[in-house]
Amino acid sequence: MTAATANTSSLSWYEAGARQRIDALLDPRSFSEFIGPEQRETSPHLPIFDLPRQFDDGIIVGRGRLGGLPVLLAAQEGRFMGGAFGEVHGAKLTGLLRAARMLGQNVLILFDTGGVRLQEANAGELAIAEIMRAVIEARRAGVRVIGLIGGRAGCYGGGSLIAGTCSSLIVSEQGRISVSGPEVIETNKGVEEFDSRDRALVWRTMGGKHRYLIGGADIFVDDDASAFRQASIEALQCQARCDLPMIEAEQRRLERRLKHFGEANDAVEIWQAVGIDKPAEIPGLPTEEYLRRAADKRENADDAR
Amino acid sequence: MEKLNFKLNAPNRARGTRAQAIVGVVASGNLEVLLERVLPPDVCIIEIATAAHGFGAVWEAVVRDFVTRRAAGGLRVSVNDGGARPDTVALRLAQGVRMIEEPEA
Amino acid sequence: MTLDEVLAGLFPNGSDITLTGGIVSGKGFLAGDSQIHVLGVAQGLPLGVDEAIALARRVIDIIKSGDQTPILLLVDSASQRMSRREELLGLNEYLAHLAKTLLLAEAEGHRTIGLLYGGSAAGAFIATALATGKLVALPGAHPAVMDLPSMARVTKLPIDVLKAKAEATPVFAPGLDNMVRTGGIQLVWDDSTSLAAQLAAILGQPAGQDERDRLGAARGGRLKAAEIAERVTSLAVNSPAESRRV
């Protein structure tokens, strides 16, 4: 199967479940799952809290094809426990990434996560650390690890740190990326620091449009599964490296960002400084016009990451 | 969690040949249903784990109706429930048998 | 232990280490004319974009020097700095970058040893201590993902109920013992004997694979992770590429 035969109808990435996303993303009938729901490898910890379990613990891992090329894939289900990393959930991704290094096969991670699952916080935190190490070891072996972000739960907490280790990130406007979530900042530092109910503030501070403009993501797409598919095929062409020159380029890129935008109080100020025409209009722009204004102006990470 | 198990005579054999299907998600007001074609064709076993305690009679009514009206013979049906309403449960069960009828991918 | 006490215990032969704005940087002198790079976060500092990029710069300079000298990362931090500014600037990229530099340093031949001598939490813990090749702690260190009162708020459970549950499992509650049992911390040092000798012992061990999940299983604190990861790896490596969909 090739790209041309896949998924013709439109599907909102934000609204879709993890299994729907996989079906729409990969070449038809190419996916096979490792430790599927029939294995019933559920969380051993949620019963302590009298919470219901899900048969796949909120993540699906397996192999398939994308544009004819073999890939390994993990997809989080953001509706189950906010897509959070628990022990089994995290270990499935760790195991997949270790296999990627051994096989030299590229990996797609469909993020949809609030971060670490508090009911198994220590196991979740360690899973994040193990996954980040496994990502870097896979990248050092020449594997591309591509992150896709545009789900309901966004990509928060430890999930956002894993995203930060990826070779390339694809994001939609809905794809919020942040370490501390809006409610966490408000709870700890007060509503004056961050008003979590101000949705416009949340989106322009953490949303995909901002991340793409400052170089925090590499490809910006519509909230549509076929757009994520095309972008993933494109992302598989990104450079597969993780060496000293690349890390030095990353250091320069991130230092430059602090130098140029470190004093800004709001995303619109940053977009202005980036050189975007009429920056206040950015949140309301349709994708095509947004990309037109971003082109040649946005910060990029093409030689870094 | 409350666990409920029902073993029912099933008048209608599940159609298709797929070995298993899964629908839904465990979330507030929602549920996941895993169907596996592992039983004799005139039997349906339904195993439920639910966060909402004390609704055994409602579950029994819903699953009896499901097995009577749908083609569920031969299926082991496993439910993880996040506190779904009976109509949502009935919908997911129906989606499940439809999915397992679909041609093998 | 204070930072000064830790440094005095680690380096009886002396050290050349500065503490600026909570960031530790310099060198310690080991027995037999050898040296170790020392970096760290001190004084319970929250880790924000400015601290992360400064530490990452130091790690990169060490890698570029090509000296293959080990790096000791001292950690007494808060969590990540929680602010609108940090998130506006992309804190996730800065913390991930710091972790990447530490992982790269290890891959380029520098042993990386983390020493948790105070607190650390959440994103700061992941980007520093948990990104080293071997992590040890001093008694009294207190790692956390989230403190119990905040956890009680989020999970909507009374704190007494959480405390009771924490007695039964090391998997969620903060604290050194729990992080040891789940395999995140390899070893707790004895602060009544020579820290220098204990550092030398760690440096004498070979660098190896990530074995934290197996350690967690062996210690009974994290029973599933290693088995699940190994099964997925094995299925991916051994299953035919065009296996049929279930």
XYZ file of C-alpha atoms in Angstrom:
656
model
C 0.000 0.000 0.000
C 1.188 3.508 -0.625
C 0.215 6.981 0.414
C -2.161 7.449 -2.444
C -4.565 4.733 -1.331
C -4.924 5.752 2.288
C -7.565 7.593 4.281
C -9.583 9.835 2.043
C -12.181 11.001 4.528
C -11.295 13.677 7.056
C -10.905 12.829 10.724
C -10.229 15.321 13.522
C -6.991 14.279 15.241
C -8.138 16.072 18.378
C -11.449 14.214 18.552
C -10.198 10.798 17.447
C -9.245 7.963 19.779
C -5.790 6.411 19.725
C -6.816 3.392 17.639
C -8.618 5.573 15.116
C -5.513 7.729 14.782
C -3.349 4.688 14.069
C -5.757 3.424 11.406
C -5.848 6.828 9.721
C -2.112 7.433 9.976
C -0.544 4.221 8.737
C -0.902 2.412 5.433
C -4.164 0.464 5.438
C -4.124 -2.857 7.305
C -0.407 -2.553 7.998
C -0.523 -2.258 11.796
C 0.085 -5.082 14.229
C 0.081 -4.529 17.971
C 2.493 -5.788 20.627
C 0.859 -6.870 23.907
C -2.653 -6.068 22.695
C -5.689 -5.598 24.946
C -6.429 -9.337 24.939
C -3.247 -9.802 26.995
C -4.903 -7.724 29.753
C -1.632 -6.182 30.892
C -3.327 -3.560 32.998
C -1.981 -1.320 35.728
C -1.350 -3.219 38.970
C -1.646 0.061 40.878
C -4.986 1.612 39.954
C -6.954 -0.926 42.054
C -5.238 0.491 45.149
C -7.163 3.666 44.380
C -10.340 1.834 43.355
C -9.939 3.215 39.835
C -10.970 1.341 36.691
C -8.237 -0.079 34.475
C -7.961 -0.195 30.711
C -6.780 -3.337 28.952
C -3.977 -1.561 27.089
C -3.167 0.813 30.002
C -3.787 3.770 27.709
C -1.072 3.147 25.120
C -0.916 1.050 21.971
C 2.469 -0.017 20.618
C 3.239 -1.969 17.491
C 4.640 -1.958 13.997
C 3.258 -0.905 10.651
C 4.047 0.846 7.414
C 3.951 4.496 6.478
C 4.254 5.384 2.824
C 5.496 1.832 2.320
C 8.298 2.149 4.895
C 8.366 0.070 8.069
C 7.873 2.058 11.274
C 7.368 1.341 14.940
C 4.548 3.281 16.549
C 3.171 4.186 19.965
C -0.163 5.971 20.467
C -1.412 7.320 23.781
C -5.098 7.432 24.624
C -5.638 10.852 26.180
C -9.120 10.066 27.430
C -7.958 7.273 29.764
C -6.385 8.784 32.901
C -5.454 11.831 30.813
C -3.034 9.705 28.776
C -0.711 9.710 31.765
C 2.446 7.613 32.077
C 2.139 4.761 34.559
C 4.389 1.746 34.999
C 2.981 -0.525 32.265
C 2.128 2.376 29.943
C 5.661 3.744 30.118
C 7.365 0.352 29.879
C 5.598 -0.407 26.587
C 7.141 2.720 25.050
C 10.544 2.017 26.588
C 10.524 -1.493 25.128
C 9.512 -0.189 21.708
C 12.334 2.370 21.647
C 14.901 -0.236 22.685
C 13.707 -2.387 19.802
C 13.972 0.600 17.448
C 17.648 0.950 18.293
C 18.281 -2.733 17.691
C 16.306 -2.836 14.435
C 17.326 0.584 13.134
C 13.664 1.367 12.530
C 12.081 4.797 12.831
C 9.518 5.463 15.555
C 6.351 7.542 15.630
C 5.068 8.635 19.046
C 1.484 9.901 19.030
C 1.543 11.943 22.243
C -1.668 12.620 24.151
C -0.721 13.031 27.775
C -1.035 15.070 30.936
C 2.329 13.716 32.127
C 3.051 11.324 34.976
C 0.126 9.321 36.414
C 0.045 10.433 40.034
C -1.369 7.149 41.343
C 1.912 5.527 40.252
C 4.049 8.647 40.254
C 7.450 7.119 41.013
C 7.069 4.423 38.373
C 5.800 7.034 35.883
C 8.666 9.427 36.608
C 11.236 6.672 36.140
C 9.500 5.579 32.942
C 9.956 9.113 31.563
C 13.668 8.969 32.376
C 14.034 5.509 30.839
C 12.161 6.585 27.711
C 14.293 9.709 27.246
C 17.445 7.634 27.522
C 16.045 5.081 25.081
C 15.102 7.859 22.623
C 18.632 9.259 22.661
C 20.209 5.811 22.338
C 17.946 5.063 19.375
C 18.757 8.410 17.767
C 22.471 7.786 18.284
C 21.990 4.558 16.315
C 20.535 6.526 13.396
C 16.843 6.115 14.172
C 14.385 8.977 13.756
C 11.924 9.470 16.576
C 9.011 11.593 15.390
C 6.478 13.083 17.809
C 2.909 13.929 16.781
C 1.064 16.337 19.067
C -2.526 17.439 18.673
C -4.672 15.420 21.081
C -7.142 16.373 23.779
C -4.715 15.974 26.640
C -1.944 17.895 24.846
C 1.641 17.000 25.747
C 2.356 18.032 29.320
C 4.753 17.336 32.129
C 7.140 14.465 31.540
C 5.535 13.916 28.143
C 6.778 17.333 27.063
C 10.314 16.398 28.107
C 10.160 13.241 25.991
C 8.895 15.393 23.122
C 11.936 17.593 23.662
C 14.211 14.640 22.928
C 12.534 13.731 19.617
C 14.227 14.218 16.228
C 11.231 16.074 14.870
C 7.813 17.242 16.092
C 4.581 17.606 14.156
C 1.999 19.806 15.818
C -1.496 21.138 15.202
C -2.934 24.290 16.727
C -4.509 22.102 19.416
C -1.142 20.560 20.290
C -0.279 22.193 23.574
C 3.244 21.530 24.856
C 4.238 22.565 28.355
C 6.051 21.213 31.411
C 3.809 22.751 34.056
C 0.171 22.792 33.032
C -1.978 25.921 33.451
C -3.709 24.564 36.567
C -0.398 23.523 38.106
C 1.078 27.003 37.667
C -2.051 28.674 38.982
C -2.284 26.350 42.004
C 1.353 26.849 42.943
C 1.975 30.471 41.980
C -1.431 32.126 41.974
C -3.919 33.312 39.424
C -1.883 36.501 38.847
C 0.938 34.332 37.452
C -1.326 32.225 35.258
C -5.103 32.280 34.923
C -5.843 28.727 33.820
C -9.409 29.652 32.849
C -8.133 32.183 30.305
C -8.218 29.764 27.389
C -6.797 32.282 24.911
C -3.789 32.713 27.194
C -3.323 28.951 27.436
C -3.419 28.486 23.660
C -1.107 31.337 22.771
C 1.413 30.390 25.479
C 1.450 26.614 25.009
C -0.417 25.914 21.765
C 0.951 24.603 18.488
C 1.033 27.922 16.655
C 3.339 29.456 19.255
C 5.535 26.392 19.471
C 5.943 26.297 15.690
C 6.808 30.015 15.504
C 9.593 29.766 18.099
C 11.035 26.526 16.723
C 9.571 24.270 19.390
C 7.946 22.178 16.646
C 9.002 21.478 13.061
C 5.864 20.906 11.024
C 2.497 22.603 11.561
C -0.637 20.868 10.300
C -4.409 21.158 10.346
C -6.327 19.195 12.934
C -6.798 16.393 10.445
C -5.492 12.830 10.413
C -4.517 12.886 6.739
C -2.496 16.064 7.337
C -0.674 14.304 10.185
C -0.048 11.385 7.828
C 1.468 13.511 5.085
C 3.589 15.388 7.619
C 4.815 12.110 9.124
C 5.942 10.874 5.715
C 7.800 14.157 5.303
C 9.297 13.970 8.808
C 10.770 10.550 8.067
C 13.176 12.455 5.812
C 14.578 14.586 8.666
C 18.199 14.098 9.641
C 18.831 11.079 11.797
C 21.595 12.271 14.069
C 22.280 13.038 17.665
C 25.884 14.096 17.927
C 27.963 16.900 19.353
C 27.554 19.322 16.409
C 23.797 18.895 16.577
C 23.662 19.420 20.344
C 25.864 22.495 19.970
C 23.479 23.856 17.364
C 20.645 23.190 19.781
C 22.493 25.067 22.509
C 22.996 28.078 20.212
C 19.366 27.984 19.133
C 18.055 27.929 22.704
C 20.536 30.594 23.871
C 19.449 32.803 20.987
C 15.815 32.396 21.972
C 16.529 33.595 25.524
C 18.560 36.519 24.205
C 15.913 37.667 21.763
C 12.698 36.835 23.590
C 13.708 36.309 27.219
C 12.149 39.561 28.372
C 8.827 39.146 26.584
C 5.685 39.046 28.698
C 3.363 37.513 26.164
C 3.473 35.357 23.072
C 2.277 38.225 20.867
C 5.397 40.211 21.828
C 7.532 37.271 20.759
C 5.708 36.912 17.449
C 6.242 40.638 16.868
C 9.948 40.216 17.588
C 10.084 37.227 15.231
C 8.872 39.641 12.554
C 5.363 38.329 12.041
C 3.050 40.712 10.242
C 0.097 41.762 12.473
C 0.996 39.274 15.226
C -2.198 39.775 17.237
C -4.116 38.121 14.387
C -2.175 34.841 14.620
C -4.587 32.923 16.911
C -7.508 33.530 14.560
C -5.804 32.689 11.262
C -6.683 29.601 9.226
C -3.748 27.275 8.626
C -2.886 28.371 5.105
C -2.695 32.052 5.959
C -0.904 31.307 9.237
C 1.756 29.276 7.406
C 2.122 32.022 4.789
C 2.885 34.600 7.472
C 5.151 32.218 9.389
C 7.208 31.263 6.328
C 10.745 32.694 6.273
C 10.073 34.404 9.600
C 9.691 31.629 12.145
C 12.579 30.322 14.156
C 13.510 26.813 13.126
C 15.482 23.908 14.487
C 16.462 22.448 11.131
C 20.101 21.828 12.068
C 19.470 21.269 15.755
C 17.230 19.182 18.096
C -14.323 -1.858 41.829
C -17.284 -4.128 41.528
C -17.000 -7.279 39.381
C -20.011 -8.825 37.692
C -20.058 -11.993 35.585
C -22.820 -13.303 33.370
C -22.844 -16.564 31.427
C -25.814 -16.565 29.073
C -27.293 -18.790 26.400
C -26.938 -16.932 23.138
C -29.566 -17.521 20.442
C -27.579 -15.774 17.710
C -24.081 -16.842 16.743
C -21.642 -13.935 16.251
C -21.106 -13.277 12.521
C -17.834 -12.825 10.723
C -14.492 -14.452 11.476
C -12.446 -11.840 13.314
C -10.867 -13.199 16.458
C -11.330 -10.059 18.515
C -12.482 -6.446 18.557
C -12.207 -3.556 20.959
C -14.327 -0.400 21.196
C -14.648 2.527 23.591
C -12.401 3.946 26.258
C -12.332 3.927 30.047
C -13.270 7.464 30.989
C -15.930 9.169 33.037
C -19.314 8.128 31.645
C -17.670 5.809 29.137
C -16.453 2.204 28.936
C -14.312 -0.120 26.868
C -15.572 -3.410 25.498
C -13.233 -6.210 24.416
C -14.841 -9.027 22.439
C -13.065 -12.342 21.846
C -14.382 -15.223 19.756
C -13.318 -18.026 22.095
C -16.521 -19.796 23.233
C -18.999 -22.326 21.824
C -21.361 -20.527 19.414
C -24.404 -20.731 21.691
C -22.755 -19.180 24.739
C -21.863 -15.599 25.638
C -19.895 -14.684 28.739
C -19.843 -11.082 29.880
C -17.374 -9.946 32.541
C -17.709 -6.452 33.934
C -15.441 -4.369 36.143
C -17.179 -1.165 37.118
C -16.325 1.854 39.224
C -19.994 2.388 40.077
C -21.112 0.023 42.840
C -24.603 -1.412 43.314
C -25.921 -1.436 39.756
C -25.904 -5.202 39.229
C -29.590 -5.392 38.322
C -29.248 -2.671 35.681
C -26.219 -4.429 34.170
C -28.072 -7.723 34.072
C -30.994 -6.173 32.217
C -28.687 -4.505 29.687
C -26.560 -7.581 28.956
C -29.591 -9.939 28.736
C -31.186 -7.610 26.228
C -27.888 -7.432 24.317
C -27.464 -11.208 24.064
C -31.097 -11.685 23.058
C -31.118 -9.066 20.320
C -27.563 -9.114 18.953
C -25.381 -11.799 17.423
C -23.196 -12.439 20.469
C -22.939 -16.261 20.537
C -19.379 -17.502 20.961
C -18.085 -14.262 22.420
C -16.315 -13.561 25.647
C -17.134 -9.904 26.297
C -14.997 -8.030 28.815
C -16.047 -4.596 30.012
C -14.074 -1.959 31.887
C -16.560 0.654 32.956
C -15.913 4.229 33.991
C -19.483 4.800 35.143
C -21.364 4.804 31.821
C -25.154 5.137 31.581
C -27.108 2.069 30.395
C -27.744 3.553 26.947
C -24.030 4.158 26.472
C -23.314 0.576 27.535
C -25.865 -0.771 25.052
C -24.377 1.379 22.291
C -20.808 0.178 22.927
C -21.880 -3.482 23.076
C -23.665 -3.062 19.741
C -20.601 -1.340 18.231
C -18.492 -4.229 19.479
C -20.482 -6.966 17.764
C -20.582 -4.890 14.589
C -16.819 -4.530 14.632
C -16.148 -8.239 15.141
C -18.414 -8.942 12.125
C -16.238 -6.800 9.862
C -14.043 -8.662 7.375
C -10.624 -9.639 8.638
C -8.238 -6.839 7.798
C 24.453 17.597 54.680
C 25.280 21.035 53.331
C 27.023 21.485 50.002
C 30.252 22.446 51.793
C 30.120 19.320 53.915
C 29.446 17.178 50.859
C 32.346 18.720 48.940
C 34.689 18.390 51.922
C 33.739 14.729 52.254
C 34.112 14.002 48.552
C 37.371 15.839 47.963
C 39.844 15.641 50.853
C 42.514 16.552 48.264
C 40.641 19.774 47.521
C 38.443 21.142 44.815
C 38.014 24.211 42.661
C 34.292 24.712 42.643
C 32.113 27.804 42.480
C 28.501 28.292 43.455
C 26.785 31.036 41.469
C 23.055 31.603 41.654
C 22.496 28.072 42.845
C 24.536 26.538 40.001
C 27.569 24.462 40.998
C 30.520 24.271 38.615
C 34.162 23.277 38.798
C 36.521 20.391 39.418
C 37.288 18.060 42.273
C 40.705 16.515 42.842
C 40.731 12.776 43.338
C 43.394 10.497 44.689
C 46.319 9.832 42.362
C 46.333 13.114 40.404
C 43.028 12.482 38.656
C 40.133 14.915 38.476
C 36.392 14.905 38.143
C 34.140 17.594 36.692
C 31.585 18.784 39.216
C 28.307 20.378 38.188
C 25.081 20.796 40.010
C 22.006 22.535 41.255
C 22.112 23.606 44.901
C 20.133 25.394 47.590
C 16.803 23.934 46.566
C 16.785 25.985 43.375
C 13.910 25.521 40.962
C 15.204 24.652 37.508
C 14.136 27.152 34.853
C 15.254 27.986 31.332
C 18.219 30.109 32.485
C 19.618 27.504 34.861
C 19.096 24.653 32.389
C 20.870 26.398 29.525
C 23.803 27.393 31.778
C 24.288 23.818 32.942
C 23.916 22.466 29.407
C 26.625 24.890 28.248
C 28.973 23.526 30.890
C 28.286 19.924 29.867
C 28.916 20.741 26.199
C 32.201 22.453 27.063
C 33.236 19.324 28.940
C 32.353 17.076 25.987
C 34.274 19.371 23.615
C 37.357 19.236 25.792
C 37.561 15.559 24.879
C 39.179 14.724 28.195
C 36.903 11.722 28.929
C 36.893 12.801 32.572
C 33.876 11.741 34.651
C 31.166 14.204 35.578
C 29.657 14.346 39.057
C 26.262 16.051 39.135
C 25.238 17.273 42.594
C 21.518 17.806 43.039
C 19.573 19.699 45.673
C 16.788 21.359 43.701
C 13.095 22.115 43.827
C 10.954 21.098 40.868
C 10.994 22.863 37.514
C 10.361 26.602 37.869
C 6.631 27.033 37.490
C 5.962 30.271 35.676
C 4.327 31.771 32.676
C 7.709 32.971 31.401
C 9.299 29.526 31.472
C 6.463 27.950 29.525
C 6.260 30.855 27.080
C 9.937 30.268 26.280
C 9.565 26.493 25.928
C 10.885 25.096 29.211
C 10.369 21.546 27.935
C 13.022 22.131 25.270
C 15.515 23.482 27.808
C 15.037 20.674 30.308
C 15.153 18.042 27.570
C 18.273 19.683 26.152
C 20.024 19.496 29.522
C 19.133 15.818 29.802
C 20.352 15.259 26.228
C 23.736 16.860 26.945
C 24.215 14.579 29.967
C 23.221 11.501 27.958
C 25.489 12.583 25.105
C 28.397 13.130 27.509
C 27.993 9.556 28.686
C 27.801 8.276 25.116
C 30.976 10.219 24.315
C 32.896 8.451 27.061
C 32.369 10.520 30.219
C 31.066 8.601 33.194
C 28.138 10.570 34.629
C 27.365 10.112 38.316
C 24.423 11.830 39.982
C 24.539 12.532 43.706
C 21.231 13.557 45.218
C 22.058 15.210 48.544
C 18.878 17.280 49.037
C 15.561 17.565 47.293
C 14.505 17.264 43.692
C 11.176 16.885 41.997
C 9.311 16.394 38.768
C 10.884 17.942 35.645
C 14.011 19.095 37.471
C 14.682 15.575 38.733
C 14.207 14.099 35.251
C 16.478 16.665 33.572
C 19.339 16.302 36.069
C 19.742 13.326 38.430
C 17.686 10.896 36.373
C 19.695 11.694 33.224
C 22.962 10.441 34.728
C 24.387 6.992 34.200
C 24.474 6.097 37.897
C 22.447 7.844 40.564
C 23.303 7.639 44.236
C 21.926 9.568 47.198
C 22.880 10.634 50.681
C 20.683 9.790 53.664
C 18.131 12.545 54.096
C 17.764 13.199 50.364
C 14.137 13.658 49.455
C 13.135 13.089 45.838
C 9.510 13.549 44.850
C 7.275 13.724 41.849
C 4.711 15.745 43.754
C 4.257 16.389 47.460
C 1.451 14.523 49.206
C -0.769 17.584 49.895
C -0.770 18.487 46.177
C -1.322 14.849 45.304
C -4.283 14.754 47.695
C -5.758 17.781 45.938
C -5.378 16.315 42.460
C -6.551 12.804 43.301
C -9.339 14.195 45.538
C -8.337 11.798 48.318
C -7.845 12.833 51.950
C -4.185 13.037 52.877
C -4.630 10.449 55.634
C -5.979 7.992 53.087
C -2.988 8.674 50.821
C -0.586 8.177 53.717
C -2.222 4.844 54.531
C -1.955 3.721 50.900
C 1.683 4.835 50.806
C 2.422 2.313 53.554
C 1.331 -0.478 51.231
C 3.266 0.475 48.072
C 6.392 2.435 47.141
C 4.961 3.275 43.739
C 3.510 6.740 44.255
C 4.524 8.472 47.485
C 7.538 10.790 47.658
C 10.704 9.861 49.491
C 14.139 8.336 49.198
C 13.178 4.785 50.190
C 10.481 4.648 47.544
C 12.808 5.906 44.814
C 15.378 3.297 45.860
C 12.854 0.464 45.865
C 11.523 1.404 42.434
C 15.077 1.332 41.072
C 15.599 5.035 40.341
C 18.404 5.396 42.849
C 21.059 2.724 42.709
C 22.567 3.174 46.125
C 22.279 5.241 49.295
C 25.690 6.145 50.598
C 26.760 5.854 54.204
C 27.458 9.381 55.460
C 29.412 8.100 58.448
C 32.235 6.779 56.264
C 34.398 8.362 53.573
C 32.415 9.864 50.707
C 35.624 9.962 48.672
C 35.993 6.191 48.994
C 32.365 5.640 48.021
C 32.797 7.882 44.977
C 35.922 5.950 44.012
C 33.957 2.711 44.300
C 31.237 3.952 41.953
C 33.828 5.211 39.480
C 35.433 1.786 39.616
C 32.256 0.126 38.369
C 31.895 -0.197 34.608
C 29.395 2.028 32.830
C 26.523 -0.072 31.614
C 23.037 -0.315 30.223
C 19.994 1.271 31.798
C 19.085 -1.313 34.425
C 16.771 0.752 36.587
C 13.701 -1.254 35.648
C 15.408 -4.542 36.517
C 16.636 -3.039 39.756
C 13.076 -1.980 40.583
C 11.877 -5.525 39.938
C 14.649 -7.088 42.024
C 13.865 -4.742 44.907
C 10.147 -5.466 44.669
C 9.168 -1.838 44.126
C 8.412 -1.907 40.412
C 7.476 -5.404 39.430
C 6.094 -4.978 35.904
C 8.221 -2.443 34.041
C 11.230 -4.588 33.135
C 9.118 -7.561 32.086
C 6.788 -5.470 29.910
C 9.639 -3.577 28.257
C 11.513 -6.794 27.526
C 8.422 -8.443 26.069
C 7.736 -5.519 23.739
C 11.365 -5.410 22.621
C 11.394 -9.126 22.005
C 8.102 -9.072 20.058
C 9.325 -6.206 17.889
C 12.691 -7.767 17.189
C 11.503 -11.328 16.657
C 8.055 -11.048 15.084
C 7.790 -11.215 11.312
C 7.578 -7.761 9.761
C 4.333 -8.504 7.963
C 2.437 -10.246 10.717
C -1.307 -10.356 10.469
C -3.466 -7.935 12.343
C -5.457 -9.404 15.208
